[in-house]
Each structure stands twice: as C-alpha cells, then as structure tokens.
Coordinates of N, CA and C in Angstrom, one line a residue:
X1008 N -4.1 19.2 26.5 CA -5.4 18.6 26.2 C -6.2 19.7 25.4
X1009 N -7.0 19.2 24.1 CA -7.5 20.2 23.8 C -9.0 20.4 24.4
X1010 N -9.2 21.8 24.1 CA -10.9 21.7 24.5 C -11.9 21.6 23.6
X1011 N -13.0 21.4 24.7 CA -14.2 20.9 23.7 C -14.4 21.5 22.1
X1012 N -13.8 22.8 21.9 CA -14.5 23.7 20.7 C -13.6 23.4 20.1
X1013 N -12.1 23.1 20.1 CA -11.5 22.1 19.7 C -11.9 20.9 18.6
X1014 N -12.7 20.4 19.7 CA -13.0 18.8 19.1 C -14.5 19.8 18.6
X1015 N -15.3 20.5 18.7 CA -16.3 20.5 18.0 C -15.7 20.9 16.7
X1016 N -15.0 21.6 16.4 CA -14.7 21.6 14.7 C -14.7 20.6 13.8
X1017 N -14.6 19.5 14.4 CA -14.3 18.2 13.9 C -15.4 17.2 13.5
X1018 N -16.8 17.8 14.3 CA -18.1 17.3 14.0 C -18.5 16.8 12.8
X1019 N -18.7 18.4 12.2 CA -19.0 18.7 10.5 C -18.0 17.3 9.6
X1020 N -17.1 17.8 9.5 CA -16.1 16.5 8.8 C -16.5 15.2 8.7
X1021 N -16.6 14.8 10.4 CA -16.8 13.2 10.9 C -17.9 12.9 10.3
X1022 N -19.2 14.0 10.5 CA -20.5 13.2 10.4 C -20.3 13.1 8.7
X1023 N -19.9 14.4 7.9 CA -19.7 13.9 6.3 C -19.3 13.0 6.1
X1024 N -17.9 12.5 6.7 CA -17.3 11.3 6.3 C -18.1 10.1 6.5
X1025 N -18.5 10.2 7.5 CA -19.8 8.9 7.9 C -20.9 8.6 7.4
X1026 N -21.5 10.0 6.5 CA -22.4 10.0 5.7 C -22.0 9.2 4.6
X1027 N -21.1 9.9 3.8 CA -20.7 9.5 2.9 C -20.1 8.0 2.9
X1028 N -19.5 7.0 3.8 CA -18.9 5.8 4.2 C -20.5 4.5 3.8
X1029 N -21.2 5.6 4.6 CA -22.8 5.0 4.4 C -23.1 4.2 3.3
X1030 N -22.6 5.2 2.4 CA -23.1 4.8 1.2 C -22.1 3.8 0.1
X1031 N -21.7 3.0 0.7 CA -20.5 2.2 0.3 C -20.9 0.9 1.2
X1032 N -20.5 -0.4 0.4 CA -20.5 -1.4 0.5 C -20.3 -2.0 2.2
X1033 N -20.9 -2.0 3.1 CA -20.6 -2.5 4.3 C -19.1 -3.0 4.9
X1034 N -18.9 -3.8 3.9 CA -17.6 -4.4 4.1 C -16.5 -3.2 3.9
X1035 N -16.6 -2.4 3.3 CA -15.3 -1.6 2.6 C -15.8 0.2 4.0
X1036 N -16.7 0.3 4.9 CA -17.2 1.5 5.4 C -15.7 1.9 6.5
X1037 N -15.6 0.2 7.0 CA -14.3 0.9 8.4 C -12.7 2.0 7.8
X1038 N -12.6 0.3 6.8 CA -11.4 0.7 6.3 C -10.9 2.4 5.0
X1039 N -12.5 2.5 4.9 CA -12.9 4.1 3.7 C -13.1 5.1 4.7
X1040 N -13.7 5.2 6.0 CA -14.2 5.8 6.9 C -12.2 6.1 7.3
X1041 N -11.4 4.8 8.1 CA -9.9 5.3 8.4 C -9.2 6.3 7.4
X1042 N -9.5 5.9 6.3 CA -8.0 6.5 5.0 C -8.7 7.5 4.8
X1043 N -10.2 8.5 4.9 CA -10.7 9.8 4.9 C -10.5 10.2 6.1
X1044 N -10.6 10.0 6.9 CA -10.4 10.4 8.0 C -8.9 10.9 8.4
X1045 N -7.8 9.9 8.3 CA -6.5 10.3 8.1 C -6.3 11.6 7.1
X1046 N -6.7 11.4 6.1 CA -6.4 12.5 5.0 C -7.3 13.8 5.4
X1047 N -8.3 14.0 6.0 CA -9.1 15.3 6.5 C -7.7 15.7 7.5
X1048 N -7.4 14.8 8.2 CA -6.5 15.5 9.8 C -5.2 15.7 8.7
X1049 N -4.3 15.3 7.9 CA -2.7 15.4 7.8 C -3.3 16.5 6.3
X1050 N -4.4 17.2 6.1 CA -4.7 18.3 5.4 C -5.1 19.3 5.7
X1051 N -5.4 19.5 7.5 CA -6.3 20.3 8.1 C -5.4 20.3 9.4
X1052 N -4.3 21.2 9.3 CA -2.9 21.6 10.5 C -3.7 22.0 12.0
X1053 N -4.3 22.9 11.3 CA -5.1 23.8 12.7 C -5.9 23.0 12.8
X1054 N -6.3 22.0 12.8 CA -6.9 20.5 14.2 C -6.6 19.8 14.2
X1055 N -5.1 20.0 13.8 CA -3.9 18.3 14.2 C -2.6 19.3 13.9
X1056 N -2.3 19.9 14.9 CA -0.8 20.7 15.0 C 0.4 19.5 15.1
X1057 N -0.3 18.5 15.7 CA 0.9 17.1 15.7 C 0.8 16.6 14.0
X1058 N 2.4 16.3 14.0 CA 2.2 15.5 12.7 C 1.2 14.1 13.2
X1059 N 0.8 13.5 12.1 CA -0.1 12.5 12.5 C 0.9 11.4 13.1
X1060 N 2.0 10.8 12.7 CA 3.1 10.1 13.4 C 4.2 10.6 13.9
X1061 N 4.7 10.4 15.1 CA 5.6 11.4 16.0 C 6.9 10.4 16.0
X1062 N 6.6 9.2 15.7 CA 7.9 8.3 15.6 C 8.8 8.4 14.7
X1063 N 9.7 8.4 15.2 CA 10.9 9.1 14.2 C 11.1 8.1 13.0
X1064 N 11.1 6.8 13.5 CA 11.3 5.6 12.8 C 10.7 5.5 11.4
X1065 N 9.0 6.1 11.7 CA 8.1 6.0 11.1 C 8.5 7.2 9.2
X1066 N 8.1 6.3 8.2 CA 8.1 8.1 6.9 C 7.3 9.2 7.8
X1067 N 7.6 10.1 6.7 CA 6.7 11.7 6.7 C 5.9 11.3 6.0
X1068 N 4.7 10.9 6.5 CA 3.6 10.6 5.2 C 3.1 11.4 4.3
X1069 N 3.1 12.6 4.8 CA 3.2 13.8 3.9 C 3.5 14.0 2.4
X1070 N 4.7 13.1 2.4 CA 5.2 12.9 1.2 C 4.3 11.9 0.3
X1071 N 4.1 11.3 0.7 CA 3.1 10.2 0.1 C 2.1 10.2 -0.8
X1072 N 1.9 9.5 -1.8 CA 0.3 10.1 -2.4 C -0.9 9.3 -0.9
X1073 N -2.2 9.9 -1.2 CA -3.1 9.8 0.0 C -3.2 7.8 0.3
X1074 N -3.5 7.2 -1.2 CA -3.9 5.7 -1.3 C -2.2 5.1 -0.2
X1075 N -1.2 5.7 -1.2 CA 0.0 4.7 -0.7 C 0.4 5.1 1.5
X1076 N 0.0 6.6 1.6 CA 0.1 6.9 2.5 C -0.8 6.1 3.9
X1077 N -1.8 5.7 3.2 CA -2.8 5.3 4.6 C -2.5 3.9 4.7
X1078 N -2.0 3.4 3.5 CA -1.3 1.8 3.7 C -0.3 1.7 4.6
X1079 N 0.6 2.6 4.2 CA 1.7 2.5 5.7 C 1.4 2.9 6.8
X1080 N 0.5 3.7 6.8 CA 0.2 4.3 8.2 C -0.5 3.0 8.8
X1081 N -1.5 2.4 8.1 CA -2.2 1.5 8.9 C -1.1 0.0 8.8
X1082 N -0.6 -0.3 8.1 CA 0.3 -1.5 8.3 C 1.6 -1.3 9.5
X1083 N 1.5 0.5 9.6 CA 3.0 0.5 10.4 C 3.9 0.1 10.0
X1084 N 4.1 0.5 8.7 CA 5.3 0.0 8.2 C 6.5 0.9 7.9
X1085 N 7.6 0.8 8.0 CA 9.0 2.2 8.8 C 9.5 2.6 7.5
X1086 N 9.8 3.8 7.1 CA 10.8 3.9 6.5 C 12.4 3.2 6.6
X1087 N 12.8 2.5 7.2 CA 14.1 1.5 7.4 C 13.5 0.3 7.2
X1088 N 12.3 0.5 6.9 CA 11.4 -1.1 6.3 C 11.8 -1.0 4.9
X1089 N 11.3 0.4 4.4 CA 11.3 0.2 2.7 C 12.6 0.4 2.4
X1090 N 13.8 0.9 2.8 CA 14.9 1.2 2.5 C 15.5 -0.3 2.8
X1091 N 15.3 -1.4 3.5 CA 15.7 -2.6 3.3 C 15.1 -3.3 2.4
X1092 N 14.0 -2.9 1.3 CA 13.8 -3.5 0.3 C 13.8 -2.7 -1.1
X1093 N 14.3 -1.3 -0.9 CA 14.3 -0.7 -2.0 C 15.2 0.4 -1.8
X1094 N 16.3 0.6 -2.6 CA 16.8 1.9 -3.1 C 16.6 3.0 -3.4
X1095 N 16.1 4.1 -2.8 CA 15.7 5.2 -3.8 C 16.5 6.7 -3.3
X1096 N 16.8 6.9 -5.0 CA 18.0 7.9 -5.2 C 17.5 8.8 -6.2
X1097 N 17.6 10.0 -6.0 CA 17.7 10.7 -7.5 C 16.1 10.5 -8.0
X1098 N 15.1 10.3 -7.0 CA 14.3 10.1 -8.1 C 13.6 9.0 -7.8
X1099 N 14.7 8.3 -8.1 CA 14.9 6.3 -8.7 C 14.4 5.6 -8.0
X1100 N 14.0 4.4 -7.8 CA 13.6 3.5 -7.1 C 14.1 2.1 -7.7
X1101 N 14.8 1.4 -7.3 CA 15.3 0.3 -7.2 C 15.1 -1.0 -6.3
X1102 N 15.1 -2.2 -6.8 CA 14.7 -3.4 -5.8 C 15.9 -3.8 -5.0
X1103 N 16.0 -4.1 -3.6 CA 17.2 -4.6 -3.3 C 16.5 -5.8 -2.9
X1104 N 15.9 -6.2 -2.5 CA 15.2 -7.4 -1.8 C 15.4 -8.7 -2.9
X1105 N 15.4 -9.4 -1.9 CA 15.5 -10.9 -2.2 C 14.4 -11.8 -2.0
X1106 N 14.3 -12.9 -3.4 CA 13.4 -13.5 -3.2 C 13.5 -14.3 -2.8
X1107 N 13.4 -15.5 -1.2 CA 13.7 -17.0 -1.2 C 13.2 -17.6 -1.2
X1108 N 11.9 -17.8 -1.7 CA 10.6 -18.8 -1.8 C 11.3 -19.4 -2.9
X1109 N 11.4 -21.2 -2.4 CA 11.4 -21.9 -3.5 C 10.9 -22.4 -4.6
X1110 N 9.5 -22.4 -4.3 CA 8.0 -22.6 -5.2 C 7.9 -21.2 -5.9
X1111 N 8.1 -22.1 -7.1 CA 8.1 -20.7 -8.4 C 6.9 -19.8 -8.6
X1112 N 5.7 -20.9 -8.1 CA 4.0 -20.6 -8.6 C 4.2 -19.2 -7.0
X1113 N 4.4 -19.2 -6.3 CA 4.2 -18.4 -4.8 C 5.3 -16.9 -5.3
X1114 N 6.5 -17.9 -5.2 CA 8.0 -16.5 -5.7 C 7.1 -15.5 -6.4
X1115 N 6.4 -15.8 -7.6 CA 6.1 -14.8 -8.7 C 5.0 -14.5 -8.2
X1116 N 4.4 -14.4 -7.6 CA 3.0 -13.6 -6.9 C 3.8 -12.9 -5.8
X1117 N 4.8 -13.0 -5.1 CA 5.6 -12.0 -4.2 C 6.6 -11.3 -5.1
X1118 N 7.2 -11.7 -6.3 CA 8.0 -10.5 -7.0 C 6.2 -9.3 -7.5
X1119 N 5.9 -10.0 -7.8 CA 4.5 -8.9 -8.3 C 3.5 -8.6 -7.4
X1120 N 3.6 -8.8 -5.8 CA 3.0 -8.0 -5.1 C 4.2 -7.0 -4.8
X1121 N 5.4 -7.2 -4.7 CA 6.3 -6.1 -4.4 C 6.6 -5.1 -5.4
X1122 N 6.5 -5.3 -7.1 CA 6.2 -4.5 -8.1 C 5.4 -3.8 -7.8
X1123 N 4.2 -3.9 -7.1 CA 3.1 -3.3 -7.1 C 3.2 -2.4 -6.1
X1124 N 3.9 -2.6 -4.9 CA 4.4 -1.6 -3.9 C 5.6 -0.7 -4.3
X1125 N 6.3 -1.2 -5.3 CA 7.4 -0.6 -5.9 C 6.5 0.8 -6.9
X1126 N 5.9 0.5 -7.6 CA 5.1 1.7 -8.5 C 4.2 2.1 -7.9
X1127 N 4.0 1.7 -6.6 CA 3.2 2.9 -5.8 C 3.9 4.0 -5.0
X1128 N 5.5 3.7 -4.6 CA 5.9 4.4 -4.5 C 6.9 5.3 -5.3
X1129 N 6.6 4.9 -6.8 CA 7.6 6.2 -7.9 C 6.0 6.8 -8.2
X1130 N 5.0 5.9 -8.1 CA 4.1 6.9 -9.1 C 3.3 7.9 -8.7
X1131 N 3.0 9.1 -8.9 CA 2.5 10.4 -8.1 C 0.9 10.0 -7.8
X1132 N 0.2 8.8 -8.0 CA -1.4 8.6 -7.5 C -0.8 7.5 -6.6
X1133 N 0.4 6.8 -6.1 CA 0.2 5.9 -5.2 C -0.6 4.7 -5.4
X1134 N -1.0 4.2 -6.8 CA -1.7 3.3 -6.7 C -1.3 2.0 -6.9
X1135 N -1.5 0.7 -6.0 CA -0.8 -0.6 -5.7 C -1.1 -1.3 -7.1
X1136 N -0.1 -1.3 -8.2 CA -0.6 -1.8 -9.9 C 0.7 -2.1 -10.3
X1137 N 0.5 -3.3 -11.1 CA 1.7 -3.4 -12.2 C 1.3 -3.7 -13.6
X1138 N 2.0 -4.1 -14.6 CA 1.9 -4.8 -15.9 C 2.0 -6.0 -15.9
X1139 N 1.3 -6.8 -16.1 CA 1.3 -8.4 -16.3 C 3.2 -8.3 -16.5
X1140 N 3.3 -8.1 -17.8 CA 4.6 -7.6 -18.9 C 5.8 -7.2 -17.6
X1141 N 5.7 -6.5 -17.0 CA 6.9 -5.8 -16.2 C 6.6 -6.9 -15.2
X1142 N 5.8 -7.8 -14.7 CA 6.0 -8.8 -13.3 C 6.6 -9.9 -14.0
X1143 N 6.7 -10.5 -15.1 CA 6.9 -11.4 -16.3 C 8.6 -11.3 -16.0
X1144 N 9.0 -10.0 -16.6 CA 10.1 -9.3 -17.0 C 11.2 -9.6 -15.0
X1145 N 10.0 -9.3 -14.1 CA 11.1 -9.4 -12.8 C 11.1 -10.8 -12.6
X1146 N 10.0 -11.3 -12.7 CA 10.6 -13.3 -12.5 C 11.4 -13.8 -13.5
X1147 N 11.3 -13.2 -14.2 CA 12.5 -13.9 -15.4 C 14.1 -13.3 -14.6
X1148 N 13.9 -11.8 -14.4 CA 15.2 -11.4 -13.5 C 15.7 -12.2 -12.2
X1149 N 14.4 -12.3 -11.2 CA 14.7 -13.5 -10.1 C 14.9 -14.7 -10.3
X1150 N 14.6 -15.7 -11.9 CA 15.0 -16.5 -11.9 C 13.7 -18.0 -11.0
X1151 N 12.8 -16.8 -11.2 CA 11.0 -17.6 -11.3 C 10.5 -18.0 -12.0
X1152 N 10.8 -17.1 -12.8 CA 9.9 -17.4 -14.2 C 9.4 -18.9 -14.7
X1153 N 7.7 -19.3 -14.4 CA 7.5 -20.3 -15.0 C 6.4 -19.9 -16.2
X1154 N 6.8 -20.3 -17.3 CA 6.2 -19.9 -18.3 C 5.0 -20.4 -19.0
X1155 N 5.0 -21.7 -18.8 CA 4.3 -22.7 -18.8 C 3.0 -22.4 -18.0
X1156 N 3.0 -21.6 -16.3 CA 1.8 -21.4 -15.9 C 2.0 -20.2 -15.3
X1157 N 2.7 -19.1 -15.6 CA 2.6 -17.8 -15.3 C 1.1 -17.0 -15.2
X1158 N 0.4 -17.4 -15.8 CA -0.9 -16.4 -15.9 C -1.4 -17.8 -15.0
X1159 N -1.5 -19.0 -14.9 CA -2.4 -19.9 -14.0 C -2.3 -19.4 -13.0
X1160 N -1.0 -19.3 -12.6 CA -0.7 -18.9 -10.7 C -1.0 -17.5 -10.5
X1161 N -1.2 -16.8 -11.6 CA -2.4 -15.6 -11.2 C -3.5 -16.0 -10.7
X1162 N -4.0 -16.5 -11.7 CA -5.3 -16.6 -12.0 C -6.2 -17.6 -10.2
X1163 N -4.8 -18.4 -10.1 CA -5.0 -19.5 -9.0 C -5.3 -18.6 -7.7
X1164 N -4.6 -17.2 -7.8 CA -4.2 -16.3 -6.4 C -5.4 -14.9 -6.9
X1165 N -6.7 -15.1 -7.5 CA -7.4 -14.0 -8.3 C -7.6 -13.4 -6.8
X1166 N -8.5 -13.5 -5.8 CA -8.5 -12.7 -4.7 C -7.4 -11.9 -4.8
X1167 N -6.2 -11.6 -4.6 CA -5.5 -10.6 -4.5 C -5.7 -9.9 -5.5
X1168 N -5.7 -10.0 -6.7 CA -5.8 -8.9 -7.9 C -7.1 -9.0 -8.5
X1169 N -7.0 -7.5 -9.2 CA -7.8 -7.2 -10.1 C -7.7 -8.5 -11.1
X1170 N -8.7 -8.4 -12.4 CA -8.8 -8.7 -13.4 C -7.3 -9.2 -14.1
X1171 N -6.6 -10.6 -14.0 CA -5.6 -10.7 -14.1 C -5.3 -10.8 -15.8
X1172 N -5.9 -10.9 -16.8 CA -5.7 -10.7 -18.0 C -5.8 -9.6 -18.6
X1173 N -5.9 -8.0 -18.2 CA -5.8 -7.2 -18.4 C -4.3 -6.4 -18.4
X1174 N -4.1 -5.8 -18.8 CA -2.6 -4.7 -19.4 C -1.9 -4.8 -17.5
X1175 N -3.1 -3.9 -17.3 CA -2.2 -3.5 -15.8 C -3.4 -4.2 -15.0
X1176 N -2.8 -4.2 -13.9 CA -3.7 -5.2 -12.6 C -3.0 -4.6 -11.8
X1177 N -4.5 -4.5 -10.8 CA -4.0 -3.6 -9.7 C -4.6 -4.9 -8.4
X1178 N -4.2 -4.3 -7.0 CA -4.1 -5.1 -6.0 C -5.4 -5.1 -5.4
X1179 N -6.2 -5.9 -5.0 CA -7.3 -5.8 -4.3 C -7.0 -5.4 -2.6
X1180 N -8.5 -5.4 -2.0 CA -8.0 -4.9 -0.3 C -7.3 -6.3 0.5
X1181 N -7.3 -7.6 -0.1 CA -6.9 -8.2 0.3 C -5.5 -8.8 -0.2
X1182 N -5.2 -8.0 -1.3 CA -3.6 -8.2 -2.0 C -3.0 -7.4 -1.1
X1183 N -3.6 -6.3 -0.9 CA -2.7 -5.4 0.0 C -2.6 -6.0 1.0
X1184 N -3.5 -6.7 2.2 CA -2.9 -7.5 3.0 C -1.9 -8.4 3.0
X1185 N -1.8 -9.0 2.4 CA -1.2 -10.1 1.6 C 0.7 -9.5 1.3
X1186 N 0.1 -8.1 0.8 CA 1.9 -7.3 0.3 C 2.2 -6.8 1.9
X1187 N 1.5 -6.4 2.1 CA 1.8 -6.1 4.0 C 2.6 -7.4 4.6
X1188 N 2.1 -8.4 5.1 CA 2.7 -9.5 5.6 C 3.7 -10.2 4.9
X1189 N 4.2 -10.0 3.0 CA 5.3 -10.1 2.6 C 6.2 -9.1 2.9
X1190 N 5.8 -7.9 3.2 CA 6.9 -6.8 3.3 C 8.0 -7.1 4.6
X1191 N 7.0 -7.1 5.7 CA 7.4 -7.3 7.1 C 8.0 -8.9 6.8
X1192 N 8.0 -9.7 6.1 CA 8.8 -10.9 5.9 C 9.5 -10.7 5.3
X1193 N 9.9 -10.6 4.2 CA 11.2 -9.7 3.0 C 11.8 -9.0 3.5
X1194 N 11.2 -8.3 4.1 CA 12.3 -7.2 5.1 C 13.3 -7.2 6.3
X1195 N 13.0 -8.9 6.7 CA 13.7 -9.4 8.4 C 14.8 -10.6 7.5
X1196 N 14.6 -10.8 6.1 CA 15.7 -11.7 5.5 C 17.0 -11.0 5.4

C-alpha cells in the first residue's frame, strides 16, 4: 500500500488536470479529465511503478499514441481483439476482418469506422480519421459500394463523423463509441 506522501505527489497534477478540464465543455470534462489523467500516470513511473494494465491479455499501451491509447484502455479492448481484425507485420497493417452486414447503407459506415481504427493504429498521432477516397476505395473492395448514395449514408450517420464532405473525416466521441461496439462485434465473427 502506498503512503500518504505517496498519494500527496499526485495533488499538484489532479487539481491541474481539474483546473484545466474546467474549462471545457461540461459534456466532454469526465471523459478529458480520464485520458489526462491516464497519460500523467503511464508518463510519471515513480507514482505508478505498476504498468497501468497488469493483464497480460491486454496491449502495452505504451506503444500507443496517447488519443489511440486511452480508447483501448477505456473500451478494454485486447490485443487478440485487434489481431482478429487486423494483421500487423513489418510495419504493415492489414484488414482481416469481415464484413457481414447485409444493408449496404450500414456495411459502409462499419468498413469506415474500422478504416478509421485501422489509421489510428499505423499513424504516429493515433488519430480515429480516414479519406472519404480510401473508405470509397474499401467498399468497393468489400463489395458495398453503393454509389448512388455513398456520401447520403454519411451524411444520414453525421453524429459519428466530423464534417463528412471534407478530404479526411475524422470520428466524433460518439463514432468512437459506435467503432467500439463494432470492434467487440467484428471480432466474435
């Protein structure tokens, strides 16, 4: 157990972090307040000698950039999670996952929320984004592709993404939810 002087090191940090959380949107304070908080302890050894996850099951989040890191941490989601939906070698990162949604308008908002978990984890800022152009490019590969209303069935699902007529679109806090509960489903097929 540690002792109190211990935990008082930790004061200064918390009350910054809470200062600072303050000043952000009510809605967004819990979940800004968790992913600083995580990132002060798995940066700061000498007041967390434990790694922050002891489950073996679980990545080394370490590796992680900080954004893609506190998504797994907080969804729980395993390294033998992502390895049943993706290949990565050398580098590389590849899709193995399968899409079986029969409704084309739905399939293609799950091939492009998992693009978007896919380039969070090749790209060194971890950020949940794709290209209109590259999610286009994987429904036509899955064999989604509706062309006719590809940008509608964005547009229809806007809560999850950013600005969906722009180059790249990135995931809102509720797309991430959304890629969460596809992952843990994609992942048990």
């Amino acid at each position: 157990m540690k002792n109190i002087s211990e935990y008082e090191k930790l004061r200064k940090p918390i009350e910054d972090i809470i200062n600072f959380t303050n000043t952000i949107e009510e809605a967004y304070r819990e979940k800004c307040f968790e992913i600083l908080f995580t990132e002060y302890l798995s940066n700061h050894h000498e007041t967390n000698s434990q790694p922050v996850l002891e489950n073996k099951s679980t990545p080394q989040l370490r590796e992680y950039p900080p954004e893609l890191k506190a998504f797994i941490q907080q969804r729980g989601i395993t390294e033998d999670t992502i390895n049943k939906l993706f290949l990565r070698e050398s580098g590389e990162i590849h899709p193995i996952y399968k899409i079986t949604e029969k409704k084309r308008a739905t399939a293609q908002i799950q091939v492009a929320l998992l693009t978007a978990f896919e380039n969070a984890l090749a790209t060194s800022n971890g950020a949940f984004e794709f290209s209109m152009k590259n999610a286009r490019e994987r429904c036509v590969d899955y064999n989604v592709y509706d062309g006719n209303d590809f940008i509608f069935n964005f547009k229809k699902c806007a809560g999850l993404f950013t600005n969906v007529d722009a180059e790249v679109v990135k995931l809102t806090p509720v797309g991430k939810d959304e890629l969460a509960n596809l992952i843990a489903t994609v992942s048990k097929q």
